């Protein structure tokens, strides 16, 4: 059993690449952002705690996130490992993960800050299947998503004001993790400021090396 971490700033393309890696490897995508949004929608205790942090672009407390991951990793589809998307985001989260399951590759998708606002403000997804699209860079087909259940969904926190706090949280709390993982010899960086397919190809070079 071995897991992969997709690392990078908000809007770097982690979810977009996760869809493709999932198709090719069969590893389930574990997105703490998606799990938290589901908890908010369901009105659970976790959702009630997380909501304010998410709306203001701050990180949700580590204890809440670690509890979510501990439960998720016990589900049957996680038995051969998973692909983490947006987790871990702090050193305490990474330390907890090291106790929960082994990680073989941390793949950082590098995108400069000045690209992030346009990426996030143009993002939408299919409510039916979760596929991620972009107004300019990756629009859905004229007849909708190939899943056949097309319904456009936009996130409440994908606005210019929140993007700046999310980027601030990334630089202060998440980016120190790069050195932490580098010191473990499992950190790989790919240039995320290129075409989606080119980045996918680079990720597979890393995963197959
Ligand atoms: P993350 O999961 O890292 O927050 P997403 O995968 O949701 O990022 O991507 C953010 C937005 O940028 C989406 O609208 C997506 O369609 C778009 N996007 C993803 N990768 C690229 C790329 N290489 N070039 C241009 N736009 C991209
Ligand atoms: P993005 O990749 O666009 O930043 P996510 O869906 O990963 O979006 O996260 C949305 C929000 O959920 C974050 O701004 C944060 O409030 C919260 N969140 C998600 N994952 C974590 C995590 N691992 N630790 C703390 N907060 C998280």
PDB file of C-alpha atoms and ligand atoms in Angstrom:
ATOM      1  CA  UNK A   1       0.000   0.000   0.000  1.00  0.00           C
ATOM      2  CA  UNK A   2       1.428   3.387  -0.984  1.00  0.00           C
ATOM      3  CA  UNK A   3      -0.047   6.811  -1.430  1.00  0.00           C
ATOM      4  CA  UNK A   4       0.700   9.905  -3.521  1.00  0.00           C
ATOM      5  CA  UNK A   5       0.391  13.547  -2.450  1.00  0.00           C
ATOM      6  CA  UNK A   6      -0.509  16.258  -4.962  1.00  0.00           C
ATOM      7  CA  UNK A   7       0.901  19.478  -3.585  1.00  0.00           C
ATOM      8  CA  UNK A   8       0.629  23.090  -4.720  1.00  0.00           C
ATOM      9  CA  UNK A   9      -1.165  26.405  -4.260  1.00  0.00           C
ATOM     10  CA  UNK A  10      -4.937  26.747  -4.635  1.00  0.00           C
ATOM     11  CA  UNK A  11      -5.816  26.594  -8.330  1.00  0.00           C
ATOM     12  CA  UNK A  12      -2.526  24.926  -9.333  1.00  0.00           C
ATOM     13  CA  UNK A  13      -4.388  22.105 -11.079  1.00  0.00           C
ATOM     14  CA  UNK A  14      -4.267  19.398  -8.392  1.00  0.00           C
ATOM     15  CA  UNK A  15      -7.892  18.308  -8.904  1.00  0.00           C
ATOM     16  CA  UNK A  16      -7.530  18.432 -12.697  1.00  0.00           C
ATOM     17  CA  UNK A  17      -4.460  16.195 -12.625  1.00  0.00           C
ATOM     18  CA  UNK A  18      -5.996  13.950  -9.944  1.00  0.00           C
ATOM     19  CA  UNK A  19      -8.860  13.058 -12.322  1.00  0.00           C
ATOM     20  CA  UNK A  20      -6.336  11.822 -14.878  1.00  0.00           C
ATOM     21  CA  UNK A  21      -4.071   9.977 -12.430  1.00  0.00           C
ATOM     22  CA  UNK A  22      -7.127   8.302 -10.944  1.00  0.00           C
ATOM     23  CA  UNK A  23      -8.206   7.029 -14.375  1.00  0.00           C
ATOM     24  CA  UNK A  24      -4.750   5.611 -15.083  1.00  0.00           C
ATOM     25  CA  UNK A  25      -3.797   4.188 -11.675  1.00  0.00           C
ATOM     26  CA  UNK A  26      -7.142   3.402 -10.055  1.00  0.00           C
ATOM     27  CA  UNK A  27      -6.005   5.202  -6.884  1.00  0.00           C
ATOM     28  CA  UNK A  28      -8.973   7.040  -5.349  1.00  0.00           C
ATOM     29  CA  UNK A  29      -8.695  10.828  -5.033  1.00  0.00           C
ATOM     30  CA  UNK A  30      -8.925  12.033  -1.447  1.00  0.00           C
ATOM     31  CA  UNK A  31      -9.584  15.776  -1.462  1.00  0.00           C
ATOM     32  CA  UNK A  32      -9.972  17.290   1.991  1.00  0.00           C
ATOM     33  CA  UNK A  33     -11.593  20.326   0.314  1.00  0.00           C
ATOM     34  CA  UNK A  34     -14.287  18.100  -1.252  1.00  0.00           C
ATOM     35  CA  UNK A  35     -14.785  16.252   2.046  1.00  0.00           C
ATOM     36  CA  UNK A  36     -15.178  19.526   3.937  1.00  0.00           C
ATOM     37  CA  UNK A  37     -17.636  20.915   1.355  1.00  0.00           C
ATOM     38  CA  UNK A  38     -19.710  17.723   1.695  1.00  0.00           C
ATOM     39  CA  UNK A  39     -19.651  18.124   5.497  1.00  0.00           C
ATOM     40  CA  UNK A  40     -20.759  21.773   5.231  1.00  0.00           C
ATOM     41  CA  UNK A  41     -23.595  20.773   2.884  1.00  0.00           C
ATOM     42  CA  UNK A  42     -24.706  17.965   5.197  1.00  0.00           C
ATOM     43  CA  UNK A  43     -24.590  20.313   8.209  1.00  0.00           C
ATOM     44  CA  UNK A  44     -22.436  17.939  10.291  1.00  0.00           C
ATOM     45  CA  UNK A  45     -20.435  19.107  13.304  1.00  0.00           C
ATOM     46  CA  UNK A  46     -17.264  19.069  11.159  1.00  0.00           C
ATOM     47  CA  UNK A  47     -19.052  21.144   8.534  1.00  0.00           C
ATOM     48  CA  UNK A  48     -20.218  23.696  11.084  1.00  0.00           C
ATOM     49  CA  UNK A  49     -16.664  24.061  12.425  1.00  0.00           C
ATOM     50  CA  UNK A  50     -15.115  24.301   8.959  1.00  0.00           C
ATOM     51  CA  UNK A  51     -17.535  26.701   7.260  1.00  0.00           C
ATOM     52  CA  UNK A  52     -16.194  30.014   8.581  1.00  0.00           C
ATOM     53  CA  UNK A  53     -12.568  29.111   7.939  1.00  0.00           C
ATOM     54  CA  UNK A  54     -13.358  28.074   4.364  1.00  0.00           C
ATOM     55  CA  UNK A  55     -15.400  31.173   3.589  1.00  0.00           C
ATOM     56  CA  UNK A  56     -12.588  33.443   4.752  1.00  0.00           C
ATOM     57  CA  UNK A  57      -9.842  31.448   3.009  1.00  0.00           C
ATOM     58  CA  UNK A  58      -8.125  30.247   6.199  1.00  0.00           C
ATOM     59  CA  UNK A  59      -7.018  26.709   6.939  1.00  0.00           C
ATOM     60  CA  UNK A  60      -9.374  24.524   8.948  1.00  0.00           C
ATOM     61  CA  UNK A  61      -7.728  23.383  12.256  1.00  0.00           C
ATOM     62  CA  UNK A  62      -5.383  20.394  11.953  1.00  0.00           C
ATOM     63  CA  UNK A  63      -7.315  18.190  14.403  1.00  0.00           C
ATOM     64  CA  UNK A  64     -10.482  18.368  12.270  1.00  0.00           C
ATOM     65  CA  UNK A  65      -8.578  17.463   9.099  1.00  0.00           C
ATOM     66  CA  UNK A  66      -6.572  14.626  10.678  1.00  0.00           C
ATOM     67  CA  UNK A  67      -9.766  13.030  12.057  1.00  0.00           C
ATOM     68  CA  UNK A  68     -11.327  13.150   8.569  1.00  0.00           C
ATOM     69  CA  UNK A  69      -8.283  11.447   7.026  1.00  0.00           C
ATOM     70  CA  UNK A  70      -8.044   8.782   9.742  1.00  0.00           C
ATOM     71  CA  UNK A  71     -11.638   7.734   8.954  1.00  0.00           C
ATOM     72  CA  UNK A  72     -11.254   7.998   5.177  1.00  0.00           C
ATOM     73  CA  UNK A  73      -8.165   5.792   5.033  1.00  0.00           C
ATOM     74  CA  UNK A  74     -10.110   2.951   6.700  1.00  0.00           C
ATOM     75  CA  UNK A  75     -12.594   2.737   3.807  1.00  0.00           C
ATOM     76  CA  UNK A  76     -12.198  -0.342   1.570  1.00  0.00           C
ATOM     77  CA  UNK A  77     -11.272   1.582  -1.602  1.00  0.00           C
ATOM     78  CA  UNK A  78      -8.192   3.000   0.199  1.00  0.00           C
ATOM     79  CA  UNK A  79      -6.614  -0.389   0.873  1.00  0.00           C
ATOM     80  CA  UNK A  80      -4.022  -0.049  -1.948  1.00  0.00           C
ATOM     81  CA  UNK A  81      -3.255   3.591  -1.217  1.00  0.00           C
ATOM     82  CA  UNK A  82      -4.833   6.880  -2.261  1.00  0.00           C
ATOM     83  CA  UNK A  83      -4.008  10.110  -4.024  1.00  0.00           C
ATOM     84  CA  UNK A  84      -4.204  13.020  -1.605  1.00  0.00           C
ATOM     85  CA  UNK A  85      -5.275  16.329  -3.136  1.00  0.00           C
ATOM     86  CA  UNK A  86      -4.949  19.386  -0.906  1.00  0.00           C
ATOM     87  CA  UNK A  87      -3.706  17.377   2.073  1.00  0.00           C
ATOM     88  CA  UNK A  88      -1.402  17.690   3.989  1.00  0.00           C
ATOM     89  CA  UNK A  89      -1.293  21.477   4.202  1.00  0.00           C
ATOM     90  CA  UNK A  90       0.724  21.935   7.421  1.00  0.00           C
ATOM     91  CA  UNK A  91       3.684  20.175   9.015  1.00  0.00           C
ATOM     92  CA  UNK A  92       1.499  18.718  11.845  1.00  0.00           C
ATOM     93  CA  UNK A  93      -0.808  17.260   9.161  1.00  0.00           C
ATOM     94  CA  UNK A  94       2.198  15.710   7.373  1.00  0.00           C
ATOM     95  CA  UNK A  95       3.512  14.283  10.655  1.00  0.00           C
ATOM     96  CA  UNK A  96       0.099  12.743  11.352  1.00  0.00           C
ATOM     97  CA  UNK A  97      -0.068  11.331   7.806  1.00  0.00           C
ATOM     98  CA  UNK A  98       3.321   9.661   8.264  1.00  0.00           C
ATOM     99  CA  UNK A  99       1.788   7.703  11.154  1.00  0.00           C
ATOM    100  CA  UNK A 100      -1.314   6.772   9.150  1.00  0.00           C
ATOM    101  CA  UNK A 101      -0.048   5.540   5.762  1.00  0.00           C
ATOM    102  CA  UNK A 102       3.215   5.534   3.739  1.00  0.00           C
ATOM    103  CA  UNK A 103       3.676   8.141   0.992  1.00  0.00           C
ATOM    104  CA  UNK A 104       5.947   7.336  -1.972  1.00  0.00           C
ATOM    105  CA  UNK A 105       5.686  10.522  -4.077  1.00  0.00           C
ATOM    106  CA  UNK A 106       4.897  14.147  -3.301  1.00  0.00           C
ATOM    107  CA  UNK A 107       4.281  15.936  -6.590  1.00  0.00           C
ATOM    108  CA  UNK A 108       4.308  19.722  -6.416  1.00  0.00           C
ATOM    109  CA  UNK A 109       2.512  21.522  -9.237  1.00  0.00           C
ATOM    110  CA  UNK A 110       4.271  24.884  -9.411  1.00  0.00           C
ATOM    111  CA  UNK A 111       2.263  27.884 -10.644  1.00  0.00           C
ATOM    112  CA  UNK A 112       3.218  31.539 -10.054  1.00  0.00           C
ATOM    113  CA  UNK A 113       0.846  33.606  -7.873  1.00  0.00           C
ATOM    114  CA  UNK A 114      -0.048  35.955 -10.728  1.00  0.00           C
ATOM    115  CA  UNK A 115      -1.680  33.052 -12.620  1.00  0.00           C
ATOM    116  CA  UNK A 116      -3.688  31.825  -9.637  1.00  0.00           C
ATOM    117  CA  UNK A 117      -6.378  34.530  -9.557  1.00  0.00           C
ATOM    118  CA  UNK A 118      -7.432  33.927 -13.185  1.00  0.00           C
ATOM    119  CA  UNK A 119      -7.366  30.161 -12.651  1.00  0.00           C
ATOM    120  CA  UNK A 120      -9.597  30.305  -9.570  1.00  0.00           C
ATOM    121  CA  UNK A 121     -12.003  33.015 -10.687  1.00  0.00           C
ATOM    122  CA  UNK A 122     -12.753  31.109 -13.931  1.00  0.00           C
ATOM    123  CA  UNK A 123     -13.157  27.698 -12.292  1.00  0.00           C
ATOM    124  CA  UNK A 124     -16.398  25.703 -12.418  1.00  0.00           C
ATOM    125  CA  UNK A 125     -17.215  22.031 -12.208  1.00  0.00           C
ATOM    126  CA  UNK A 126     -19.863  19.492 -13.121  1.00  0.00           C
ATOM    127  CA  UNK A 127     -22.188  18.867 -10.178  1.00  0.00           C
ATOM    128  CA  UNK A 128     -22.900  15.433 -11.678  1.00  0.00           C
ATOM    129  CA  UNK A 129     -19.390  13.970 -11.702  1.00  0.00           C
ATOM    130  CA  UNK A 130     -17.050  16.598 -10.204  1.00  0.00           C
ATOM    131  CA  UNK A 131     -14.986  17.177 -13.387  1.00  0.00           C
ATOM    132  CA  UNK A 132     -13.223  20.543 -13.244  1.00  0.00           C
ATOM    133  CA  UNK A 133     -13.485  23.138 -16.051  1.00  0.00           C
ATOM    134  CA  UNK A 134     -12.376  26.712 -16.727  1.00  0.00           C
ATOM    135  CA  UNK A 135     -14.151  29.570 -18.544  1.00  0.00           C
ATOM    136  CA  UNK A 136     -11.142  30.180 -20.817  1.00  0.00           C
ATOM    137  CA  UNK A 137      -8.545  27.433 -20.382  1.00  0.00           C
ATOM    138  CA  UNK A 138     -10.674  24.285 -20.258  1.00  0.00           C
ATOM    139  CA  UNK A 139     -14.336  24.963 -21.121  1.00  0.00           C
ATOM    140  CA  UNK A 140     -16.964  22.222 -21.025  1.00  0.00           C
ATOM    141  CA  UNK A 141     -18.284  21.000 -24.431  1.00  0.00           C
ATOM    142  CA  UNK A 142     -21.285  22.878 -25.868  1.00  0.00           C
ATOM    143  CA  UNK A 143     -23.532  19.882 -25.065  1.00  0.00           C
ATOM    144  CA  UNK A 144     -22.260  19.595 -21.458  1.00  0.00           C
ATOM    145  CA  UNK A 145     -20.097  17.174 -19.538  1.00  0.00           C
ATOM    146  CA  UNK A 146     -19.482  13.677 -20.971  1.00  0.00           C
ATOM    147  CA  UNK A 147     -20.912  12.133 -17.761  1.00  0.00           C
ATOM    148  CA  UNK A 148     -24.401  12.960 -19.071  1.00  0.00           C
ATOM    149  CA  UNK A 149     -25.464  14.691 -15.843  1.00  0.00           C
ATOM    150  CA  UNK A 150     -24.187  18.158 -16.608  1.00  0.00           C
ATOM    151  CA  UNK A 151     -24.965  20.865 -14.109  1.00  0.00           C
ATOM    152  CA  UNK A 152     -22.639  23.830 -13.638  1.00  0.00           C
ATOM    153  CA  UNK A 153     -21.348  24.400 -10.099  1.00  0.00           C
ATOM    154  CA  UNK A 154     -19.180  27.295  -8.835  1.00  0.00           C
ATOM    155  CA  UNK A 155     -17.592  27.455  -5.384  1.00  0.00           C
ATOM    156  CA  UNK A 156     -18.544  30.247  -2.982  1.00  0.00           C
ATOM    157  CA  UNK A 157     -14.871  30.767  -2.048  1.00  0.00           C
ATOM    158  CA  UNK A 158     -13.666  31.100  -5.664  1.00  0.00           C
ATOM    159  CA  UNK A 159     -13.655  34.889  -5.616  1.00  0.00           C
ATOM    160  CA  UNK A 160     -10.806  37.373  -5.863  1.00  0.00           C
ATOM    161  CA  UNK A 161     -10.937  38.488  -2.214  1.00  0.00           C
ATOM    162  CA  UNK A 162     -10.739  34.966  -0.765  1.00  0.00           C
ATOM    163  CA  UNK A 163      -8.041  33.906  -3.241  1.00  0.00           C
ATOM    164  CA  UNK A 164      -5.627  36.366  -1.636  1.00  0.00           C
ATOM    165  CA  UNK A 165      -6.131  34.944   1.864  1.00  0.00           C
ATOM    166  CA  UNK A 166      -5.874  31.401   0.500  1.00  0.00           C
ATOM    167  CA  UNK A 167      -2.583  32.270  -1.177  1.00  0.00           C
ATOM    168  CA  UNK A 168      -1.383  33.871   2.069  1.00  0.00           C
ATOM    169  CA  UNK A 169      -2.216  30.682   3.985  1.00  0.00           C
ATOM    170  CA  UNK A 170      -0.430  28.639   1.340  1.00  0.00           C
ATOM    171  CA  UNK A 171       2.794  30.656   1.561  1.00  0.00           C
ATOM    172  CA  UNK A 172       2.832  30.864   5.356  1.00  0.00           C
ATOM    173  CA  UNK A 173       1.573  27.455   6.440  1.00  0.00           C
ATOM    174  CA  UNK A 174       1.784  25.044   3.497  1.00  0.00           C
ATOM    175  CA  UNK A 175       4.887  25.888   1.461  1.00  0.00           C
ATOM    176  CA  UNK A 176       7.290  25.021   4.388  1.00  0.00           C
ATOM    177  CA  UNK A 177       6.160  21.432   3.792  1.00  0.00           C
ATOM    178  CA  UNK A 178       8.129  21.368   0.531  1.00  0.00           C
ATOM    179  CA  UNK A 179      11.439  21.357   2.436  1.00  0.00           C
ATOM    180  CA  UNK A 180      10.056  18.878   4.958  1.00  0.00           C
ATOM    181  CA  UNK A 181       9.258  16.410   2.152  1.00  0.00           C
ATOM    182  CA  UNK A 182      12.445  17.273   0.233  1.00  0.00           C
ATOM    183  CA  UNK A 183      14.439  16.147   3.265  1.00  0.00           C
ATOM    184  CA  UNK A 184      12.641  12.790   3.040  1.00  0.00           C
ATOM    185  CA  UNK A 185      13.736  12.381  -0.624  1.00  0.00           C
ATOM    186  CA  UNK A 186      10.204  11.981  -2.038  1.00  0.00           C
ATOM    187  CA  UNK A 187       9.530  15.529  -3.283  1.00  0.00           C
ATOM    188  CA  UNK A 188       9.189  16.160  -7.049  1.00  0.00           C
ATOM    189  CA  UNK A 189       8.384  19.435  -8.712  1.00  0.00           C
ATOM    190  CA  UNK A 190       6.585  19.928 -12.066  1.00  0.00           C
ATOM    191  CA  UNK A 191       5.982  23.170 -13.922  1.00  0.00           C
ATOM    192  CA  UNK A 192       2.212  23.709 -13.734  1.00  0.00           C
ATOM    193  CA  UNK A 193       2.169  26.783 -15.961  1.00  0.00           C
ATOM    194  CA  UNK A 194       1.780  24.755 -19.159  1.00  0.00           C
ATOM    195  CA  UNK A 195      -0.886  22.799 -21.030  1.00  0.00           C
ATOM    196  CA  UNK A 196      -2.831  20.314 -18.906  1.00  0.00           C
ATOM    197  CA  UNK A 197      -1.720  17.291 -21.015  1.00  0.00           C
ATOM    198  CA  UNK A 198       1.959  18.272 -20.850  1.00  0.00           C
ATOM    199  CA  UNK A 199       1.791  18.431 -17.047  1.00  0.00           C
ATOM    200  CA  UNK A 200       0.040  15.040 -16.889  1.00  0.00           C
ATOM    201  CA  UNK A 201       2.824  13.519 -18.994  1.00  0.00           C
ATOM    202  CA  UNK A 202       5.478  14.943 -16.619  1.00  0.00           C
ATOM    203  CA  UNK A 203       3.636  13.571 -13.596  1.00  0.00           C
ATOM    204  CA  UNK A 204       3.669  10.089 -15.117  1.00  0.00           C
ATOM    205  CA  UNK A 205       7.409  10.355 -15.745  1.00  0.00           C
ATOM    206  CA  UNK A 206       7.813  11.052 -12.002  1.00  0.00           C
ATOM    207  CA  UNK A 207       5.435   8.265 -10.956  1.00  0.00           C
ATOM    208  CA  UNK A 208       7.166   5.726 -13.206  1.00  0.00           C
ATOM    209  CA  UNK A 209      10.694   6.694 -12.159  1.00  0.00           C
TER     210      UNK A 209
HETATM  211  P1  LIG B   1      -6.643  22.876  -7.539  1.00  0.00           P
HETATM  212  O1  LIG B   1      -7.295  21.530  -7.339  1.00  0.00           O
HETATM  213  O2  LIG B   1      -5.142  22.809  -7.400  1.00  0.00           O
HETATM  214  O3  LIG B   1      -7.246  23.942  -6.694  1.00  0.00           O
HETATM  215  P2  LIG B   1      -7.960  22.824 -10.161  1.00  0.00           P
HETATM  216  O4  LIG B   1      -7.560  21.518 -10.763  1.00  0.00           O
HETATM  217  O5  LIG B   1      -9.346  22.930  -9.638  1.00  0.00           O
HETATM  218  O6  LIG B   1      -6.887  23.296  -9.052  1.00  0.00           O
HETATM  219  O7  LIG B   1      -7.702  23.946 -11.285  1.00  0.00           O
HETATM  220  C1  LIG B   1      -8.038  25.323 -11.059  1.00  0.00           C
HETATM  221  C2  LIG B   1      -8.622  25.919 -12.356  1.00  0.00           C
HETATM  222  O8  LIG B   1      -7.565  26.017 -13.328  1.00  0.00           O
HETATM  223  C3  LIG B   1      -9.712  25.058 -13.005  1.00  0.00           C
HETATM  224  O9  LIG B   1     -10.676  25.929 -13.565  1.00  0.00           O
HETATM  225  C4  LIG B   1      -8.974  24.261 -14.088  1.00  0.00           C
HETATM  226  O10 LIG B   1      -9.826  23.946 -15.197  1.00  0.00           O
HETATM  227  C5  LIG B   1      -7.879  25.232 -14.496  1.00  0.00           C
HETATM  228  N1  LIG B   1      -6.613  24.559 -14.870  1.00  0.00           N
HETATM  229  C6  LIG B   1      -6.081  23.431 -14.330  1.00  0.00           C
HETATM  230  N2  LIG B   1      -4.882  23.145 -14.906  1.00  0.00           N
HETATM  231  C7  LIG B   1      -4.660  24.129 -15.820  1.00  0.00           C
HETATM  232  C8  LIG B   1      -3.580  24.400 -16.747  1.00  0.00           C
HETATM  233  N3  LIG B   1      -2.507  23.615 -16.838  1.00  0.00           N
HETATM  234  N4  LIG B   1      -3.687  25.491 -17.532  1.00  0.00           N
HETATM  235  C9  LIG B   1      -4.778  26.314 -17.437  1.00  0.00           C
HETATM  236  N5  LIG B   1      -5.818  26.121 -16.595  1.00  0.00           N
HETATM  237  C10 LIG B   1      -5.766  25.033 -15.790  1.00  0.00           C
HETATM  238  P1  LIG B   2      -8.051  24.864  -3.294  1.00  0.00           P
HETATM  239  O1  LIG B   2      -7.164  23.753  -3.786  1.00  0.00           O
HETATM  240  O2  LIG B   2      -8.696  25.610  -4.408  1.00  0.00           O
HETATM  241  O3  LIG B   2      -7.412  25.722  -2.268  1.00  0.00           O
HETATM  242  P2  LIG B   2      -9.566  23.073  -1.543  1.00  0.00           P
HETATM  243  O4  LIG B   2     -10.845  22.510  -2.027  1.00  0.00           O
HETATM  244  O5  LIG B   2      -8.404  22.156  -1.424  1.00  0.00           O
HETATM  245  O6  LIG B   2      -9.282  24.291  -2.500  1.00  0.00           O
HETATM  246  O7  LIG B   2      -9.758  23.754  -0.126  1.00  0.00           O
HETATM  247  C1  LIG B   2     -10.820  24.667   0.115  1.00  0.00           C
HETATM  248  C2  LIG B   2     -10.746  25.144   1.559  1.00  0.00           C
HETATM  249  O8  LIG B   2     -10.933  24.026   2.448  1.00  0.00           O
HETATM  250  C3  LIG B   2      -9.400  25.742   1.974  1.00  0.00           C
HETATM  251  O9  LIG B   2      -9.309  27.123   1.673  1.00  0.00           O
HETATM  252  C4  LIG B   2      -9.393  25.464   3.495  1.00  0.00           C
HETATM  253  O10 LIG B   2     -10.234  26.397   4.184  1.00  0.00           O
HETATM  254  C5  LIG B   2     -10.066  24.108   3.582  1.00  0.00           C
HETATM  255  N1  LIG B   2      -9.116  22.976   3.517  1.00  0.00           N
HETATM  256  C6  LIG B   2      -9.044  22.015   2.549  1.00  0.00           C
HETATM  257  N2  LIG B   2      -8.084  21.119   2.817  1.00  0.00           N
HETATM  258  C7  LIG B   2      -7.508  21.523   3.992  1.00  0.00           C
HETATM  259  C8  LIG B   2      -6.433  21.030   4.783  1.00  0.00           C
HETATM  260  N3  LIG B   2      -5.734  19.928   4.428  1.00  0.00           N
HETATM  261  N4  LIG B   2      -6.115  21.714   5.913  1.00  0.00           N
HETATM  262  C9  LIG B   2      -6.800  22.802   6.310  1.00  0.00           C
HETATM  263  N5  LIG B   2      -7.812  23.331   5.586  1.00  0.00           N
HETATM  264  C10 LIG B   2      -8.179  22.709   4.448  1.00  0.00           C
END
